Amino acid sequence: MGAVYTQLSLQERRQIEVWWHAKLPVAEMAIYKTRTCAYVVP
């Protein structure tokens, strides 16, 4: 059974997935989302 993550919305997680496939660095993703890297690591 999968875990539930309430820190990020579904829309935010989908955007992060797009960036991840584009090989965008996690630190840069965090800047775009104005979050710490810990929230963004896939």
PDB file of N, CA and C in Angstrom:
ATOM      1  N   MET A   1       0.847  -1.174   0.000  1.00  0.00           N
ATOM      2  CA  MET A   1       0.000   0.000   0.000  1.00  0.00           C
ATOM      3  C   MET A   1       0.896   1.241   0.000  1.00  0.00           C
ATOM      4  N   GLY A   2       0.571   2.216  -0.834  1.00  0.00           N
ATOM      5  CA  GLY A   2       1.402   3.413  -0.974  1.00  0.00           C
ATOM      6  C   GLY A   2       1.247   4.381   0.181  1.00  0.00           C
ATOM      7  N   ALA A   3       2.266   5.171   0.370  1.00  0.00           N
ATOM      8  CA  ALA A   3       2.241   6.194   1.415  1.00  0.00           C
ATOM      9  C   ALA A   3       1.478   7.420   0.920  1.00  0.00           C
ATOM     10  N   VAL A   4       0.950   8.186   1.842  1.00  0.00           N
ATOM     11  CA  VAL A   4       0.235   9.412   1.509  1.00  0.00           C
ATOM     12  C   VAL A   4       1.113  10.591   1.905  1.00  0.00           C
ATOM     13  N   TYR A   5       1.392  11.463   0.945  1.00  0.00           N
ATOM     14  CA  TYR A   5       2.230  12.631   1.187  1.00  0.00           C
ATOM     15  C   TYR A   5       1.373  13.886   1.066  1.00  0.00           C
ATOM     16  N   THR A   6       1.173  14.563   2.184  1.00  0.00           N
ATOM     17  CA  THR A   6       0.330  15.759   2.172  1.00  0.00           C
ATOM     18  C   THR A   6       1.143  17.039   2.038  1.00  0.00           C
ATOM     19  N   GLN A   7       2.486  16.937   2.020  1.00  0.00           N
ATOM     20  CA  GLN A   7       3.316  18.123   1.928  1.00  0.00           C
ATOM     21  C   GLN A   7       3.189  18.791   0.554  1.00  0.00           C
ATOM     22  N   LEU A   8       2.982  18.000  -0.477  1.00  0.00           N
ATOM     23  CA  LEU A   8       2.889  18.506  -1.839  1.00  0.00           C
ATOM     24  C   LEU A   8       1.556  18.098  -2.452  1.00  0.00           C
ATOM     25  N   SER A   9       0.969  19.002  -3.212  1.00  0.00           N
ATOM     26  CA  SER A   9      -0.279  18.672  -3.894  1.00  0.00           C
ATOM     27  C   SER A   9       0.021  17.768  -5.084  1.00  0.00           C
ATOM     28  N   LEU A  10      -0.994  17.171  -5.636  1.00  0.00           N
ATOM     29  CA  LEU A  10      -0.827  16.311  -6.800  1.00  0.00           C
ATOM     30  C   LEU A  10      -0.247  17.111  -7.965  1.00  0.00           C
ATOM     31  N   GLN A  11      -0.715  18.317  -8.144  1.00  0.00           N
ATOM     32  CA  GLN A  11      -0.206  19.180  -9.224  1.00  0.00           C
ATOM     33  C   GLN A  11       1.285  19.461  -9.032  1.00  0.00           C
ATOM     34  N   GLU A  12       1.701  19.745  -7.792  1.00  0.00           N
ATOM     35  CA  GLU A  12       3.115  19.989  -7.514  1.00  0.00           C
ATOM     36  C   GLU A  12       3.949  18.743  -7.788  1.00  0.00           C
ATOM     37  N   ARG A  13       3.455  17.576  -7.385  1.00  0.00           N
ATOM     38  CA  ARG A  13       4.184  16.336  -7.625  1.00  0.00           C
ATOM     39  C   ARG A  13       4.324  16.040  -9.110  1.00  0.00           C
ATOM     40  N   ARG A  14       3.292  16.337  -9.890  1.00  0.00           N
ATOM     41  CA  ARG A  14       3.370  16.133 -11.342  1.00  0.00           C
ATOM     42  C   ARG A  14       4.391  17.078 -11.972  1.00  0.00           C
ATOM     43  N   GLN A  15       4.425  18.326 -11.509  1.00  0.00           N
ATOM     44  CA  GLN A  15       5.398  19.276 -12.037  1.00  0.00           C
ATOM     45  C   GLN A  15       6.822  18.834 -11.686  1.00  0.00           C
ATOM     46  N   ILE A  16       7.014  18.358 -10.479  1.00  0.00           N
ATOM     47  CA  ILE A  16       8.331  17.864 -10.065  1.00  0.00           C
ATOM     48  C   ILE A  16       8.731  16.665 -10.922  1.00  0.00           C
ATOM     49  N   GLU A  17       7.785  15.796 -11.257  1.00  0.00           N
ATOM     50  CA  GLU A  17       8.094  14.653 -12.112  1.00  0.00           C
ATOM     51  C   GLU A  17       8.567  15.114 -13.491  1.00  0.00           C
ATOM     52  N   VAL A  18       7.905  16.129 -14.036  1.00  0.00           N
ATOM     53  CA  VAL A  18       8.326  16.679 -15.335  1.00  0.00           C
ATOM     54  C   VAL A  18       9.748  17.199 -15.237  1.00  0.00           C
ATOM     55  N   TRP A  19      10.038  17.961 -14.193  1.00  0.00           N
ATOM     56  CA  TRP A  19      11.385  18.507 -14.007  1.00  0.00           C
ATOM     57  C   TRP A  19      12.394  17.378 -13.807  1.00  0.00           C
ATOM     58  N   TRP A  20      12.012  16.341 -13.069  1.00  0.00           N
ATOM     59  CA  TRP A  20      12.908  15.227 -12.793  1.00  0.00           C
ATOM     60  C   TRP A  20      13.294  14.519 -14.088  1.00  0.00           C
ATOM     61  N   HIS A  21      12.296  14.296 -14.964  1.00  0.00           N
ATOM     62  CA  HIS A  21      12.580  13.660 -16.255  1.00  0.00           C
ATOM     63  C   HIS A  21      13.428  14.561 -17.145  1.00  0.00           C
ATOM     64  N   ALA A  22      13.335  15.873 -16.940  1.00  0.00           N
ATOM     65  CA  ALA A  22      14.150  16.829 -17.693  1.00  0.00           C
ATOM     66  C   ALA A  22      15.543  16.977 -17.088  1.00  0.00           C
ATOM     67  N   LYS A  23      15.826  16.203 -16.031  1.00  0.00           N
ATOM     68  CA  LYS A  23      17.136  16.210 -15.350  1.00  0.00           C
ATOM     69  C   LYS A  23      17.464  17.556 -14.705  1.00  0.00           C
ATOM     70  N   LEU A  24      16.442  18.271 -14.245  1.00  0.00           N
ATOM     71  CA  LEU A  24      16.640  19.522 -13.526  1.00  0.00           C
ATOM     72  C   LEU A  24      17.179  19.199 -12.132  1.00  0.00           C
ATOM     73  N   PRO A  25      18.251  19.867 -11.687  1.00  0.00           N
ATOM     74  CA  PRO A  25      18.796  19.583 -10.349  1.00  0.00           C
ATOM     75  C   PRO A  25      17.753  19.828  -9.251  1.00  0.00           C
ATOM     76  N   VAL A  26      17.794  19.000  -8.221  1.00  0.00           N
ATOM     77  CA  VAL A  26      16.832  19.102  -7.121  1.00  0.00           C
ATOM     78  C   VAL A  26      16.892  20.480  -6.478  1.00  0.00           C
ATOM     79  N   ALA A  27      18.085  21.038  -6.307  1.00  0.00           N
ATOM     80  CA  ALA A  27      18.216  22.368  -5.701  1.00  0.00           C
ATOM     81  C   ALA A  27      17.483  23.418  -6.538  1.00  0.00           C
ATOM     82  N   GLU A  28      17.533  23.267  -7.861  1.00  0.00           N
ATOM     83  CA  GLU A  28      16.837  24.211  -8.738  1.00  0.00           C
ATOM     84  C   GLU A  28      15.320  24.020  -8.657  1.00  0.00           C
ATOM     85  N   MET A  29      14.877  22.769  -8.539  1.00  0.00           N
ATOM     86  CA  MET A  29      13.444  22.505  -8.354  1.00  0.00           C
ATOM     87  C   MET A  29      12.954  23.206  -7.089  1.00  0.00           C
ATOM     88  N   ALA A  30      13.748  23.107  -6.031  1.00  0.00           N
ATOM     89  CA  ALA A  30      13.373  23.723  -4.755  1.00  0.00           C
ATOM     90  C   ALA A  30      13.260  25.233  -4.891  1.00  0.00           C
ATOM     91  N   ILE A  31      14.137  25.839  -5.688  1.00  0.00           N
ATOM     92  CA  ILE A  31      14.063  27.290  -5.910  1.00  0.00           C
ATOM     93  C   ILE A  31      12.755  27.643  -6.604  1.00  0.00           C
ATOM     94  N   TYR A  32      12.395  26.868  -7.647  1.00  0.00           N
ATOM     95  CA  TYR A  32      11.140  27.128  -8.359  1.00  0.00           C
ATOM     96  C   TYR A  32       9.934  26.951  -7.455  1.00  0.00           C
ATOM     97  N   LYS A  33       9.988  25.965  -6.550  1.00  0.00           N
ATOM     98  CA  LYS A  33       8.858  25.700  -5.661  1.00  0.00           C
ATOM     99  C   LYS A  33       8.958  26.486  -4.363  1.00  0.00           C
ATOM    100  N   THR A  34      10.058  27.233  -4.183  1.00  0.00           N
ATOM    101  CA  THR A  34      10.343  27.960  -2.936  1.00  0.00           C
ATOM    102  C   THR A  34      10.177  27.027  -1.720  1.00  0.00           C
ATOM    103  N   ARG A  35      10.777  25.845  -1.847  1.00  0.00           N
ATOM    104  CA  ARG A  35      10.753  24.842  -0.785  1.00  0.00           C
ATOM    105  C   ARG A  35      12.187  24.422  -0.504  1.00  0.00           C
ATOM    106  N   THR A  36      12.376  23.727   0.589  1.00  0.00           N
ATOM    107  CA  THR A  36      13.694  23.147   0.847  1.00  0.00           C
ATOM    108  C   THR A  36      13.838  21.894  -0.020  1.00  0.00           C
ATOM    109  N   CYS A  37      15.060  21.494  -0.265  1.00  0.00           N
ATOM    110  CA  CYS A  37      15.320  20.314  -1.094  1.00  0.00           C
ATOM    111  C   CYS A  37      14.676  19.056  -0.512  1.00  0.00           C
ATOM    112  N   ALA A  38      14.536  18.998   0.794  1.00  0.00           N
ATOM    113  CA  ALA A  38      13.975  17.806   1.434  1.00  0.00           C
ATOM    114  C   ALA A  38      12.557  17.514   0.952  1.00  0.00           C
ATOM    115  N   TYR A  39      11.782  18.538   0.607  1.00  0.00           N
ATOM    116  CA  TYR A  39      10.413  18.333   0.126  1.00  0.00           C
ATOM    117  C   TYR A  39      10.397  17.820  -1.298  1.00  0.00           C
ATOM    118  N   VAL A  40      11.443  18.088  -2.051  1.00  0.00           N
ATOM    119  CA  VAL A  40      11.414  17.879  -3.493  1.00  0.00           C
ATOM    120  C   VAL A  40      12.068  16.588  -3.935  1.00  0.00           C
ATOM    121  N   VAL A  41      12.901  15.989  -3.117  1.00  0.00           N
ATOM    122  CA  VAL A  41      13.628  14.791  -3.526  1.00  0.00           C
ATOM    123  C   VAL A  41      12.650  13.690  -3.890  1.00  0.00           C
ATOM    124  N   PRO A  42      12.757  13.178  -5.128  1.00  0.00           N
ATOM    125  CA  PRO A  42      11.803  12.132  -5.563  1.00  0.00           C
ATOM    126  C   PRO A  42      12.097  10.787  -4.926  1.00  0.00           C
TER     127      PRO A  42
END
